[in-house]
mmCIF file of C-alpha atoms in Angstrom:
data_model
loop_
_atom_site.group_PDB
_atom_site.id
_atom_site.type_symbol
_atom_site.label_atom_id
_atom_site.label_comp_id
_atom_site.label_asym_id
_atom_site.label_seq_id
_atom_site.Cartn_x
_atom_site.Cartn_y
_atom_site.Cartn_z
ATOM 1 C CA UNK Z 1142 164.617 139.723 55.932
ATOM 2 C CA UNK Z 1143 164.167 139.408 59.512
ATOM 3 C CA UNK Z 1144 160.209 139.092 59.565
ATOM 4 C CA UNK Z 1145 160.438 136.170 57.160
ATOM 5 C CA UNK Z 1146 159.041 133.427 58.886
ATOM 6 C CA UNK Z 1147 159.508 129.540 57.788
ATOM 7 C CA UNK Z 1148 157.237 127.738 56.001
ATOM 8 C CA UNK Z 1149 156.478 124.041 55.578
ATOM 9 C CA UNK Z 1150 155.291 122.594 52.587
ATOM 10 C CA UNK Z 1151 153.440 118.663 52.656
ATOM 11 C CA UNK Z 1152 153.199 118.741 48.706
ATOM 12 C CA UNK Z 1153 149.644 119.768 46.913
ATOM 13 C CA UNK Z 1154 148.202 122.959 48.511
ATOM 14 C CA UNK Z 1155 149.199 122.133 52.071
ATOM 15 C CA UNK Z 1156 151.182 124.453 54.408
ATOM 16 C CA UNK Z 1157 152.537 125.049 57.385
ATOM 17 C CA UNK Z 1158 153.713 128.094 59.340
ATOM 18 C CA UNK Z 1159 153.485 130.813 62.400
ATOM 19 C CA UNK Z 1160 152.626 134.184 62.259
ATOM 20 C CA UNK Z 1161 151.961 136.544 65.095
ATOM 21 C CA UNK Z 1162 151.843 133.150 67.706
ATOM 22 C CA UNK Z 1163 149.188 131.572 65.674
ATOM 23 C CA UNK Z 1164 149.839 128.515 63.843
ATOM 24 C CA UNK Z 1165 148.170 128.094 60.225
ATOM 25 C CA UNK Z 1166 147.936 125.318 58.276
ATOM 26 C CA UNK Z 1167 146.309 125.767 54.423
ATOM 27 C CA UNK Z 1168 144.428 122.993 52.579
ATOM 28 C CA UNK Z 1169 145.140 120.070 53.869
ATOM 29 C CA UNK Z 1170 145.539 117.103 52.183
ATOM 30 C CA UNK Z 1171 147.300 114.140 53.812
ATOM 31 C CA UNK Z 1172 145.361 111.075 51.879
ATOM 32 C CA UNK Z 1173 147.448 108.176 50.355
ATOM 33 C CA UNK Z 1174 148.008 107.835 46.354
ATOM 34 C CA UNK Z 1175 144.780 107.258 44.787
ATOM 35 C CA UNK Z 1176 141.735 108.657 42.600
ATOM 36 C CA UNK Z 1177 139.462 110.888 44.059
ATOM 37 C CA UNK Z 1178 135.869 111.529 42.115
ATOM 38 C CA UNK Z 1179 135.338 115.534 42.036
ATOM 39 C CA UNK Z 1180 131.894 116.850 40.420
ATOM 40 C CA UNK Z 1181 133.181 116.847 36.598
ATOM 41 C CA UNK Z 1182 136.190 114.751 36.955
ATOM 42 C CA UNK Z 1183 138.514 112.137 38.219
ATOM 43 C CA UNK Z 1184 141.457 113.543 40.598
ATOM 44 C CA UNK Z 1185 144.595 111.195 40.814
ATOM 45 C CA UNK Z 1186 146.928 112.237 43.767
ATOM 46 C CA UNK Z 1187 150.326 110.500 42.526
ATOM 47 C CA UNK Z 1188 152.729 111.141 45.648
ATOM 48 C CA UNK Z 1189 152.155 110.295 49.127
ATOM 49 C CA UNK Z 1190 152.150 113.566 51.439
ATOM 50 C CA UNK Z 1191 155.546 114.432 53.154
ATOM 51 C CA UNK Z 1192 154.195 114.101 56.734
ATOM 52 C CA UNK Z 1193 150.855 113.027 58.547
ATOM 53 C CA UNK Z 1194 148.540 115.219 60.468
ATOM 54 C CA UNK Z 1195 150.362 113.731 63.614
ATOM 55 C CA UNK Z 1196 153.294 115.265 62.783
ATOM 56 C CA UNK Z 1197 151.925 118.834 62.716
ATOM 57 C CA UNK Z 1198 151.374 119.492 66.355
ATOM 58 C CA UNK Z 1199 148.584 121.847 67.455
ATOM 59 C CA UNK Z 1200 146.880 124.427 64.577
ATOM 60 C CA UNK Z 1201 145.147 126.933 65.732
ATOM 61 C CA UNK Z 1202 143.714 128.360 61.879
ATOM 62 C CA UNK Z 1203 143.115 126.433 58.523
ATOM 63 C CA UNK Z 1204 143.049 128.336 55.640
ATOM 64 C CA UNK Z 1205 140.672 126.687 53.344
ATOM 65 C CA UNK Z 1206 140.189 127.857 49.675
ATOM 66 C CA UNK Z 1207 137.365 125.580 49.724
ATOM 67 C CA UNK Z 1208 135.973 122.202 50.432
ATOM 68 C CA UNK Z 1209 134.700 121.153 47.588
ATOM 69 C CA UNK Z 1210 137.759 119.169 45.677
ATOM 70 C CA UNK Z 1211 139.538 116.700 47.226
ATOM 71 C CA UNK Z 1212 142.675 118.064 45.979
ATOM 72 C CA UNK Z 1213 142.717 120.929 48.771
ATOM 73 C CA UNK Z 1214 140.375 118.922 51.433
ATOM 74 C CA UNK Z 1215 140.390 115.492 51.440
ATOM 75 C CA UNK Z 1216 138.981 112.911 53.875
ATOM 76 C CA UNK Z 1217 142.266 112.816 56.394
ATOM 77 C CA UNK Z 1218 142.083 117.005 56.062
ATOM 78 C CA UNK Z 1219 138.076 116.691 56.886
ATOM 79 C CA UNK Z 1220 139.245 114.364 60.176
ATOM 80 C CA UNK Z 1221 141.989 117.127 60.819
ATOM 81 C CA UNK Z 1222 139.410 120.329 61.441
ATOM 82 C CA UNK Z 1223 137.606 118.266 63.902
ATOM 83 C CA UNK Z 1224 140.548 118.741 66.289
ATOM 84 C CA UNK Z 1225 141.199 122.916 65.057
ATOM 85 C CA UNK Z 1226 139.385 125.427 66.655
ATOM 86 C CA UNK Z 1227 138.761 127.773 63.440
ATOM 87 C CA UNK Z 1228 138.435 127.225 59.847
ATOM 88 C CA UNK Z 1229 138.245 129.818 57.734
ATOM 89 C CA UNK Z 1230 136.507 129.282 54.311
ATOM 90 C CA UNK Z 1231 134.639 130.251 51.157
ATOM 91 C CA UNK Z 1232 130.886 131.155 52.862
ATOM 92 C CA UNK Z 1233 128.998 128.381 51.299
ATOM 93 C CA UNK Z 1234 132.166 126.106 53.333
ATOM 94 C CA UNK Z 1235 131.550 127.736 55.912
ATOM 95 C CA UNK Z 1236 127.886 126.568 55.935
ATOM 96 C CA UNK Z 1237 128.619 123.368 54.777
ATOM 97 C CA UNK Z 1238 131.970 122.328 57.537
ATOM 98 C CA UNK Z 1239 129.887 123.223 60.708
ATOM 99 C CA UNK Z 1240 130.379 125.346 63.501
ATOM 100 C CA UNK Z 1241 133.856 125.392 63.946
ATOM 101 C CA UNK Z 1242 134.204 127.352 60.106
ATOM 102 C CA UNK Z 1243 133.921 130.288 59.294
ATOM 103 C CA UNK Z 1244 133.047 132.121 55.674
ATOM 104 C CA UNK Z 1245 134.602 135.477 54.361
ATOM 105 C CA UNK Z 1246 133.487 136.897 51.394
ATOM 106 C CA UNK Z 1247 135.700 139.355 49.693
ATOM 107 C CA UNK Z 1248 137.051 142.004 51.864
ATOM 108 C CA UNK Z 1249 135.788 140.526 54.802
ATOM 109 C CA UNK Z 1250 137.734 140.468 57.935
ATOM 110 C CA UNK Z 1251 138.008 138.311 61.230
ATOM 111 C CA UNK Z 1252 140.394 139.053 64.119
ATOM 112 C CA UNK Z 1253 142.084 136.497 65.690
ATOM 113 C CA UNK Z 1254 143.374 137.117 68.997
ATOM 114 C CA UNK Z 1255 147.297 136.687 69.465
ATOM 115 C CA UNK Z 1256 149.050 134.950 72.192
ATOM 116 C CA UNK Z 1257 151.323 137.546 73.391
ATOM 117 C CA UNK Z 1258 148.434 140.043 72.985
ATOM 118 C CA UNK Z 1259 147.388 142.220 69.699
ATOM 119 C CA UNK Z 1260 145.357 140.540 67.399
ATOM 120 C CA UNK Z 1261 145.827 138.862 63.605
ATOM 121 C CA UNK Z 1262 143.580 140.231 60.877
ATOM 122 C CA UNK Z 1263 142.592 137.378 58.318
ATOM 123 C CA UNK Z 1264 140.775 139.586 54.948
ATOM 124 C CA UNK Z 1265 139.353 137.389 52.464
ATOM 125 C CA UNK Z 1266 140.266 138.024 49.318
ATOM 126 C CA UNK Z 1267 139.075 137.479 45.508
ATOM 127 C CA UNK Z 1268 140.003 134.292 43.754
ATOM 128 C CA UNK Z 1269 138.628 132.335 40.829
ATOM 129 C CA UNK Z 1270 138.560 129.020 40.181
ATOM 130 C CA UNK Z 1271 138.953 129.235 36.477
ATOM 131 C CA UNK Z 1272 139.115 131.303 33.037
ATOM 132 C CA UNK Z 1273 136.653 133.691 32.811
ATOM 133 C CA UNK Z 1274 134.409 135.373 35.141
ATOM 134 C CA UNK Z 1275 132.729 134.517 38.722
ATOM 135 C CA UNK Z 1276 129.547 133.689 37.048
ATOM 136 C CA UNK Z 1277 130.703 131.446 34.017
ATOM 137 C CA UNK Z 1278 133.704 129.221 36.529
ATOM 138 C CA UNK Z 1279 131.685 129.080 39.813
ATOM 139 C CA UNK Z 1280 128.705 127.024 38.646
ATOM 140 C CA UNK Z 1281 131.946 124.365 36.914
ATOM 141 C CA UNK Z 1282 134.276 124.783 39.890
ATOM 142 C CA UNK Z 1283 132.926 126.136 42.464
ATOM 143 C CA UNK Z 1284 133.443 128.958 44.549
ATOM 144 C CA UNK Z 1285 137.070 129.736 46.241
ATOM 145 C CA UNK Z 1286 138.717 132.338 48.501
ATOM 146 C CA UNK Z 1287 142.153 133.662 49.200
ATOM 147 C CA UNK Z 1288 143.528 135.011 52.521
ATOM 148 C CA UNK Z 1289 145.464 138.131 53.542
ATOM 149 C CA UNK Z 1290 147.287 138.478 56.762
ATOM 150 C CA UNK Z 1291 148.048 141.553 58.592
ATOM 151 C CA UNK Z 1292 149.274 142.776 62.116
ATOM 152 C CA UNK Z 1293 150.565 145.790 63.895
ATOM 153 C CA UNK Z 1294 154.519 145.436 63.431
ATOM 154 C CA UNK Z 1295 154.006 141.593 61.128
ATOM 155 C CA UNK Z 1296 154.656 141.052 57.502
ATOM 156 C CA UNK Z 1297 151.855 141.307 54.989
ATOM 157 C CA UNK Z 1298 150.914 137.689 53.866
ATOM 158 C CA UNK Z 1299 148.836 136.373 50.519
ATOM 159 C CA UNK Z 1300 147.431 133.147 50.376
ATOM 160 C CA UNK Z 1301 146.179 132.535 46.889
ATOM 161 C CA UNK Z 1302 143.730 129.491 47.181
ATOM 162 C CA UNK Z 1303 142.866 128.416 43.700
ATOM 163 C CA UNK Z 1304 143.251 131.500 41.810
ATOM 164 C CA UNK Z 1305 143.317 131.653 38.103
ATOM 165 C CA UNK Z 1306 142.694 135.428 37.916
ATOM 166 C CA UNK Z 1307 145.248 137.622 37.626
ATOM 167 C CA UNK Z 1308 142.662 140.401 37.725
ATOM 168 C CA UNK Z 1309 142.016 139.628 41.167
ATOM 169 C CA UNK Z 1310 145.581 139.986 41.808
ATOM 170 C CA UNK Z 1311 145.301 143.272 40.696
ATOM 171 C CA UNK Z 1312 142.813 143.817 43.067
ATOM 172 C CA UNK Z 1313 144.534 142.558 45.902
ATOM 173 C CA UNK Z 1314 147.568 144.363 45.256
ATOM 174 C CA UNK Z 1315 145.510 147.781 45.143
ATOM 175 C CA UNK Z 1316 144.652 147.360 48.517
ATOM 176 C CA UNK Z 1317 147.992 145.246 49.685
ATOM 177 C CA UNK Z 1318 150.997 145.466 47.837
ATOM 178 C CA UNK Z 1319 153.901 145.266 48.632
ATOM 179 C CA UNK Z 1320 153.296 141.731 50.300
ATOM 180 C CA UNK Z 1321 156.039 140.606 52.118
ATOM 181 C CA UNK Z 1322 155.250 136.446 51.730
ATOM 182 C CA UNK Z 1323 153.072 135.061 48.699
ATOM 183 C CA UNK Z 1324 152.181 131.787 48.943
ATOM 184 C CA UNK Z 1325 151.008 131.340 45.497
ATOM 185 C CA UNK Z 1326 149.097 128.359 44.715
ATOM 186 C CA UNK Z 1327 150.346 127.346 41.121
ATOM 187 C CA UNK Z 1328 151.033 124.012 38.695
ATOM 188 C CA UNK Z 1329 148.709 125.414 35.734
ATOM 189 C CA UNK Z 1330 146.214 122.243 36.534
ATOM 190 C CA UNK Z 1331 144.052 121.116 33.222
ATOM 191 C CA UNK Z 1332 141.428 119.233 32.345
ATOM 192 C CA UNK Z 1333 139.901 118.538 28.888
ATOM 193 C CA UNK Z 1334 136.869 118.296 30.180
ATOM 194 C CA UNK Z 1335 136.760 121.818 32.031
ATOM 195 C CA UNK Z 1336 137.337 124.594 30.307
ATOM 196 C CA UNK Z 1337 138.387 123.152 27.167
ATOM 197 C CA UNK Z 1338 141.610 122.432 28.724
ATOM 198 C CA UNK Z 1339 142.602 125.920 29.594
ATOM 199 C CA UNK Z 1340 144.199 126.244 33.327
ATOM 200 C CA UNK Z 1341 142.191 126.737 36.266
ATOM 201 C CA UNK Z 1342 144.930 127.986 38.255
ATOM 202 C CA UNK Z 1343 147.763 129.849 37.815
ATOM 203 C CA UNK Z 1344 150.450 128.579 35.568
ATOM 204 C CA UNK Z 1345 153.977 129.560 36.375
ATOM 205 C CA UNK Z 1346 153.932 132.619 34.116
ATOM 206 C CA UNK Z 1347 150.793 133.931 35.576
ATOM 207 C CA UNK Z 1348 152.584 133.602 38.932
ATOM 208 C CA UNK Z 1349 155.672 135.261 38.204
ATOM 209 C CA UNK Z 1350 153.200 137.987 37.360
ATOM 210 C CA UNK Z 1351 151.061 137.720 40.290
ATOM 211 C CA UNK Z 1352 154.588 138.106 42.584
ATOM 212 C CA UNK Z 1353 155.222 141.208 40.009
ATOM 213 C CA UNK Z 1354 151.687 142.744 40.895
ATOM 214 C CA UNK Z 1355 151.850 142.464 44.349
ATOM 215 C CA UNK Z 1356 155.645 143.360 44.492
ATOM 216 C CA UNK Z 1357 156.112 140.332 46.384
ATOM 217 C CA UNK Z 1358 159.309 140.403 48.217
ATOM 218 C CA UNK Z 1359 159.524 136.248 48.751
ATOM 219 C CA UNK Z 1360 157.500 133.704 46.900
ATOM 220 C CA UNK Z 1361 156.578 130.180 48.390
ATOM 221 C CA UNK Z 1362 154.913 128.025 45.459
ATOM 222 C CA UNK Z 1363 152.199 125.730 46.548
ATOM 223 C CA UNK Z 1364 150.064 123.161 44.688
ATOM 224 C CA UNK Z 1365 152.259 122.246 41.652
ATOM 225 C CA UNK Z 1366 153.516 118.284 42.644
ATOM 226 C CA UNK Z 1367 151.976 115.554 43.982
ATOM 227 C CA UNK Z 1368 148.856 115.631 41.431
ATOM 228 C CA UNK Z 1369 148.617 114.417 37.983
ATOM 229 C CA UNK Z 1370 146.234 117.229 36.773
ATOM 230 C CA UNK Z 1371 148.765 119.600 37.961
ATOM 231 C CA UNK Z 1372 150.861 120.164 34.363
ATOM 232 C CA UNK Z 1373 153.875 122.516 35.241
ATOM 233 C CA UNK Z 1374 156.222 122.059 38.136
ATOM 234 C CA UNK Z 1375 158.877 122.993 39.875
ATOM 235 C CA UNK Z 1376 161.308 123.514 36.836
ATOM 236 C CA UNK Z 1377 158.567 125.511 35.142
ATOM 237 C CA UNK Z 1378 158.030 127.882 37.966
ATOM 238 C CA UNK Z 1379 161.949 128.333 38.493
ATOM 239 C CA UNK Z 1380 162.334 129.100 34.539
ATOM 240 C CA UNK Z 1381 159.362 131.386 34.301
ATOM 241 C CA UNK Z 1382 160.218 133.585 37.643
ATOM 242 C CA UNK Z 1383 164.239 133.713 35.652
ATOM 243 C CA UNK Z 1384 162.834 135.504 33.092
ATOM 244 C CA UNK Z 1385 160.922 137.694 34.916
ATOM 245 C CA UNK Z 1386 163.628 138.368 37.109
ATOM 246 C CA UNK Z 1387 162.557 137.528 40.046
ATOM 247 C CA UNK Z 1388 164.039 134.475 40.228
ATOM 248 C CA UNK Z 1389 165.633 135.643 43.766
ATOM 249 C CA UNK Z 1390 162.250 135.970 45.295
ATOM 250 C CA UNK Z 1391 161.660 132.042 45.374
ATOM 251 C CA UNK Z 1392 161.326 130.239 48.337
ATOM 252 C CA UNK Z 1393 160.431 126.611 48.227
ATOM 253 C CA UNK Z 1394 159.810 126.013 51.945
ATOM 254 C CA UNK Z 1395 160.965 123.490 54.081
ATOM 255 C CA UNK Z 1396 159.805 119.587 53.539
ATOM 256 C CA UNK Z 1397 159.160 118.252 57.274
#
């Protein structure tokens, strides 16, 4: 497709690419190997990142899913929004990062102003952290947001966050489908101290389904390496969009 535009991939949640002139950049997390202490648990980041923020070059939007786990914003990623001149966030993020973030709750929009003239419309969108609903996974988890992007004569974009609900896929796709680019934020992460194990974001046959819902016409998987509470990877995802056929729709991005 000709309005397919490249996307980089770091490892984790982090990404990388242009749309309408405006460069976007989604959780980052560039932090060496280590364990990182979230609220309930312990988060152990097993692979280094493939690049540093230095090798990005200007960003003019984060997408942030939220700020709370150092798995989608760690201390390198907090340095990084310093230097960008909009964050867009959960709304309690956007209270807590300062002035330089802003929060959408669902359905709210923001236009951003493009280069070459026109303008970017960034909707936030429904996303849950967890099995079950808002009011059981928020006070565990916390609270997340995903991203739609839209523009006069650009592709329709989804950017997941950390979405375990395929219900608010539905949702989205009511209002969106057919998306042109899902970046789908996946790796069925677990914890038997959350949840009583169960995932907390999609696995890979809940985003084979997602891509189905939204009649995604390319797929770039997210958040599924580089993690050891991330249980399903690459081979997962590639087996479970096969049998839904849709294994064509796959896109793994390109490493830097």
């Amino acid at each position: 497709m000709t309005d397919q535009f490249a996307v980089r991939v770091f490892g984790g949640p982090t990404a990388l690419f242009e749309y309408g002139g405006l460069r976007f950049l989604t959780d980052p997390t560039f932090d060496g190997p280590g364990d990182f202490q979230a609220p309930a648990v312990v988060l152990t980041k097993t692979a280094p990142s493939a690049g540093a923020p230095a090798d990005l070059g200007p960003i003019d939007v984060v997408l942030l899913s939220h700020d709370e786990h150092a798995d989608n914003l760690d201390t390198s990623g907090r340095t990084l929004l310093a230097d960008v001149p909009l964050t867009l966030t959960t709304p309690g993020g956007g209270q807590r990062l300062g002035e330089k973030a802003t929060g959408l709750a669902d359905w709210q929009s923001i236009d951003l102003d493009r280069p070459d003239g026109g303008t970017v419309t960034v909707t936030g969108v429904p996303a849950i952290h967890g099995p079950g609903p808002r009011e059981e996974v928020e006070p565990i988890c916390g609270e997340v947001v995903g991203f739609v992007l839209t523009g006069e004569g650009l592709p329709t974009v989804y950017v997941s966050g950390d979405n375990a609900s395929l219900d608010a896929v539905k949702e989205i796709a009511e209002r969106f489908a057919p998306v042109d680019t899902a970046i789908l934020f996946a790796g069925a992460p677990r914890f038997a101290e959350v949840f009583d194990g169960r995932v907390i974001v999609l696995d890979s046959a809940m985003a084979a389904e997602a891509a189905r819902l939204l009649g995604a016409r390319r797929v770039v998987p997210v958040h599924y390496d580089s993690w050891a509470h991330f249980t399903e990877g690459r081979d997962e995802l590639e087996a479970a969009f096969t049998a839904a056929r849709l294994a064509d729709r796959l896109d793994w991005g390109r490493r830097p």
